[in-house]
CSV table of C-alpha atoms in Angstrom, one decimal:
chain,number,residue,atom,x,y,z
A,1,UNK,CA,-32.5,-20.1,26.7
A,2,UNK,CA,-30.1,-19.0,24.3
A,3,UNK,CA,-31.2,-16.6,21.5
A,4,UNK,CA,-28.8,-15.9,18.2
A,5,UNK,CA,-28.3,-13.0,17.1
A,6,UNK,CA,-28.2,-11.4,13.9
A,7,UNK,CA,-24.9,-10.6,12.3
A,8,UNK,CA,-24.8,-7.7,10.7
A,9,UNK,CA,-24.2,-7.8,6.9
A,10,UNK,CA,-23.6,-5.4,3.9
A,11,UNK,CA,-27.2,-5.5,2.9
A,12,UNK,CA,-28.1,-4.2,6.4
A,13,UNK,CA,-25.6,-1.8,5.5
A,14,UNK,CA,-26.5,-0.9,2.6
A,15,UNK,CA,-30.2,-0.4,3.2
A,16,UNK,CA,-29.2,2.1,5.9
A,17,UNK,CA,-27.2,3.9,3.5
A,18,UNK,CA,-29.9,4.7,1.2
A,19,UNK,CA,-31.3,6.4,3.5
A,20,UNK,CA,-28.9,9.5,3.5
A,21,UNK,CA,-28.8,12.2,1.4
A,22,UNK,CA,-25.8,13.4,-0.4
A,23,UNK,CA,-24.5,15.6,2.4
A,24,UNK,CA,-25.1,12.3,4.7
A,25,UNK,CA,-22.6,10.2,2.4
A,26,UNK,CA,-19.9,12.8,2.1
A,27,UNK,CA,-20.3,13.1,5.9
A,28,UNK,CA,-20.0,9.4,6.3
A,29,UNK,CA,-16.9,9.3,4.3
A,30,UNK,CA,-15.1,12.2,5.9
A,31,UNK,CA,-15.3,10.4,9.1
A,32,UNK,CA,-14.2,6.6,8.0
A,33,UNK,CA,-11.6,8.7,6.4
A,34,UNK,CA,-10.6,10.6,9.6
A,35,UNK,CA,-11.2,7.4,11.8
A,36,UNK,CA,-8.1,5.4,10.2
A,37,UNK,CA,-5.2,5.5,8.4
A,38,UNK,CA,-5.6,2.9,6.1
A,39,UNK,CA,-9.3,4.1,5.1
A,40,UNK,CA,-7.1,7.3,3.7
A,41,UNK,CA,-4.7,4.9,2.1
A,42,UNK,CA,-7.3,3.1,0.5
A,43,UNK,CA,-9.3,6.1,-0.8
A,44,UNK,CA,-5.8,7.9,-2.2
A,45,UNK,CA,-5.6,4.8,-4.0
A,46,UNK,CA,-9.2,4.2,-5.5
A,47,UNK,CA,-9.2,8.3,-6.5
A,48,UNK,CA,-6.0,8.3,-7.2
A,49,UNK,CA,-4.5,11.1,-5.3
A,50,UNK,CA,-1.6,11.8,-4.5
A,51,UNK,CA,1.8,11.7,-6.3
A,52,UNK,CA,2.7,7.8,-5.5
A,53,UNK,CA,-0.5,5.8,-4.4
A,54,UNK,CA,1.7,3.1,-4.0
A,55,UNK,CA,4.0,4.5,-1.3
A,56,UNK,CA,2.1,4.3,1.7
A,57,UNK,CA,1.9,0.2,0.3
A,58,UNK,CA,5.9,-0.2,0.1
A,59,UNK,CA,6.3,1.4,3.3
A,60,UNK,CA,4.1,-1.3,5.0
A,61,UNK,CA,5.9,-4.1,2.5
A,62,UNK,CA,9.5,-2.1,4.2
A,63,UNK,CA,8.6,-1.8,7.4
A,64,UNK,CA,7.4,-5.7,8.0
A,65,UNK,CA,9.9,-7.4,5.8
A,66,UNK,CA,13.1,-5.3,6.7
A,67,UNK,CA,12.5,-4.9,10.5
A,68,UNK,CA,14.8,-2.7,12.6
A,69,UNK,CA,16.8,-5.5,14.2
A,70,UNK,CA,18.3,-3.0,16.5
A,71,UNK,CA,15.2,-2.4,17.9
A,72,UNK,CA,13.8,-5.3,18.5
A,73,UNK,CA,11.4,-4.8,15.3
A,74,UNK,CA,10.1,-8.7,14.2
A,75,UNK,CA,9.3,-9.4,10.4
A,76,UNK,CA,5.9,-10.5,9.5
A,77,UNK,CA,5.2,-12.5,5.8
A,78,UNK,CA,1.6,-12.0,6.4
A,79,UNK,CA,1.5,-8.2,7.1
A,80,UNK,CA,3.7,-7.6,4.2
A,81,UNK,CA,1.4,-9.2,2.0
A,82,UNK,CA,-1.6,-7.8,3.5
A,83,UNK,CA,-0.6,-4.6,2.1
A,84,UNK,CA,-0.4,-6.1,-1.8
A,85,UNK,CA,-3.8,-7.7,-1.2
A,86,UNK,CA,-4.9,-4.1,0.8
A,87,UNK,CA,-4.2,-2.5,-2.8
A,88,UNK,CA,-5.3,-5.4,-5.0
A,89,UNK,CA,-9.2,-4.2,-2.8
A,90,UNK,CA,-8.5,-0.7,-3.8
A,91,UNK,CA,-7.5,-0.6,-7.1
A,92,UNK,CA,-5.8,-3.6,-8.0
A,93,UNK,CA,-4.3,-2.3,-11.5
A,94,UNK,CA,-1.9,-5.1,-12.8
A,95,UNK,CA,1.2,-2.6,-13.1
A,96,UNK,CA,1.0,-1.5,-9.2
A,97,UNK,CA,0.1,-5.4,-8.2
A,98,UNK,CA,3.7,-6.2,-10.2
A,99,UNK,CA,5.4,-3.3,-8.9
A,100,UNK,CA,3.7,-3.9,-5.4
A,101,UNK,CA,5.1,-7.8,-5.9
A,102,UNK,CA,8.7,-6.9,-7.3
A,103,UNK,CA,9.2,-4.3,-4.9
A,104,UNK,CA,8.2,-7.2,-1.9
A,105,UNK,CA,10.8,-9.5,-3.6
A,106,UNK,CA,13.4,-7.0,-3.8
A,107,UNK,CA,12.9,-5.5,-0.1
A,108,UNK,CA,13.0,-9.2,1.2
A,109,UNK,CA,16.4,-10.5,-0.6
A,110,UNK,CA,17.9,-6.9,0.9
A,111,UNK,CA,16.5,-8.2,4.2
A,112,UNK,CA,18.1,-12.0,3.5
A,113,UNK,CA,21.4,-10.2,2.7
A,114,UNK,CA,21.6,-7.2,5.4
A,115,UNK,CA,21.4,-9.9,8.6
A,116,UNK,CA,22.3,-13.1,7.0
A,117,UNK,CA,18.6,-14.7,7.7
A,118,UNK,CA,18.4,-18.5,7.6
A,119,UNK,CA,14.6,-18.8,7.8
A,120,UNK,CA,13.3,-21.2,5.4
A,121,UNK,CA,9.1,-20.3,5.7
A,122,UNK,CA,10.7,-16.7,4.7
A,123,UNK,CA,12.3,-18.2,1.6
A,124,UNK,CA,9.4,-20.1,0.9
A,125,UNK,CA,7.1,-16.8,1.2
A,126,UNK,CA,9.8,-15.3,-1.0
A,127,UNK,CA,9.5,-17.6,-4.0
A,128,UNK,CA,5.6,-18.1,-4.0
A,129,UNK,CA,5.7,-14.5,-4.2
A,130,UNK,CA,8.3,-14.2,-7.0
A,131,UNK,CA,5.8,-16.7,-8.8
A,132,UNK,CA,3.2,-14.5,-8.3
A,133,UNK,CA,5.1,-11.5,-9.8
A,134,UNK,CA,5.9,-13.6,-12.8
A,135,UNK,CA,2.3,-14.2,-13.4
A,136,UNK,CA,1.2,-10.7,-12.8
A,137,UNK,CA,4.4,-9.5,-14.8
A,138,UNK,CA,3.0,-11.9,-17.6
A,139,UNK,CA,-0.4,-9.8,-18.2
A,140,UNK,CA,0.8,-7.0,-18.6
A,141,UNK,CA,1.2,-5.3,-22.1
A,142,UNK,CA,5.0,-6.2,-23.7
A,143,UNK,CA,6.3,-3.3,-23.4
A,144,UNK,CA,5.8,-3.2,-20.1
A,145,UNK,CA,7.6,-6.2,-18.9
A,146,UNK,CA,11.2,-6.2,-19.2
A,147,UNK,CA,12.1,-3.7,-16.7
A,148,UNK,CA,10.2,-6.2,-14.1
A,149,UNK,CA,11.7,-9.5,-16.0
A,150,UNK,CA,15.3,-7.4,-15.2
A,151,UNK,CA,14.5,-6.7,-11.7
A,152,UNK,CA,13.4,-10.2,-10.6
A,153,UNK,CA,16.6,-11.5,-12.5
A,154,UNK,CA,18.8,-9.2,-10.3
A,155,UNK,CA,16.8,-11.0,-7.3
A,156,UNK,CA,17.5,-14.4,-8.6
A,157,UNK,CA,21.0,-13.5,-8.9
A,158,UNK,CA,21.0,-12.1,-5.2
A,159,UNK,CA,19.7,-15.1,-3.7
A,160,UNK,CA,22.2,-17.3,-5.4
A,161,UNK,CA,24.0,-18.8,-2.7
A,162,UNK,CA,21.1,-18.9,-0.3
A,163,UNK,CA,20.3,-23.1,-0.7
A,164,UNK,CA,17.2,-24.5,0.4
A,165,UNK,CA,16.5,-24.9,-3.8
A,166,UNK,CA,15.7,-20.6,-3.6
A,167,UNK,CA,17.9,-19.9,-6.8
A,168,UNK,CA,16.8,-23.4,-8.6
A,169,UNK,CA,13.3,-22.5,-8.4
A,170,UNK,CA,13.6,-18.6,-9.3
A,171,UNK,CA,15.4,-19.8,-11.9
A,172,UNK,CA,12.8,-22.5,-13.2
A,173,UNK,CA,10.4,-20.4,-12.6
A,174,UNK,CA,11.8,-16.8,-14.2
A,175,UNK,CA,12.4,-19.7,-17.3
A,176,UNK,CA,8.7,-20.5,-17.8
A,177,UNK,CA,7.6,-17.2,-17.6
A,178,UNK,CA,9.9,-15.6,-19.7
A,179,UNK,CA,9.8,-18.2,-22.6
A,180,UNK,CA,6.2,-17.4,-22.8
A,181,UNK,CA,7.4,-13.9,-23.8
């Protein structure tokens, strides 16, 4: 006979915890903090330490949509954007989400340009996430906006001879948003 068992959950967890004093907890952190490298990415982040919270993000973005081709280096859509959703967990402030976003767009046109890629799932990737800017782009305050607006526009323009409808729906798309502005 069979027997299930428990899984684990974050109430188990969380009863433990209450069981430690402050010491305990400050113990506990040090050590998820030591054990991996994105457990000290994602506290920098939530405490805001550091000079650019957001760099340890864009070098993940970097390194998994412009691959060193010379060595052998594949790109990955999903690990690129697991480092946006990564920060949206930590800290998720609109202005590093669009900077996060543009930045992904602009590193992945770069990419496009720099080897001459024909690989439609990774222009597909690249417009849902030049929506995604847009919309983030759109909550911000005003003031905040046109820089981004300007940046996404210079990777509409760079992906203007790319087909597969890229440029006609950047265009649509950087349309809608903007005429809401």
């Amino acid at each position: 006979m069979v027997t299930k068992k428990n899984s684990v959950s974050w109430s188990d967890v969380k009863t433990k915890l209450a069981d430690f004093d402050r010491a305990g907890l400050l113990g506990l952190l040090q050590d998820l903090y030591a054990a991996n490298k994105d457990n000290q990415t994602f506290l920098h982040a939530r405490l805001n330490l550091g000079d650019d919270v957001l760099k340890p993000y864009k070098t993940t973005i970097n390194r998994w949509l412009c691959p060193d081709v010379l060595r052998n280096q594949d790109f990955s859509i999903a690990k690129a954007k697991k480092s946006i959703a990564d920060y949206k967990k930590a800290i998720g402030q609109a202005e590093g989400l669009a900077e996060l976003m543009v930045f992904y767009c602009e590193r992945a046109t770069g990419f496009i340009d720099d080897v001459s890629l024909q690989d439609e799932g990774y222009f597909d990737a690249l417009v849902r996430m030049f929506e995604q800017a847009l919309k983030t782009i759109a909550s911000l305050a005003n003031s905040q906006r046109p820089p981004l607006w300007d940046r996404l526009d210079a990777v509409r323009r760079a992906c203007r001879d790319l087909g597969y409808g890229v440029d006609d729906d950047m265009e649509d798309l950087l349309a809608e948003y903007r005429a809401d502005d």
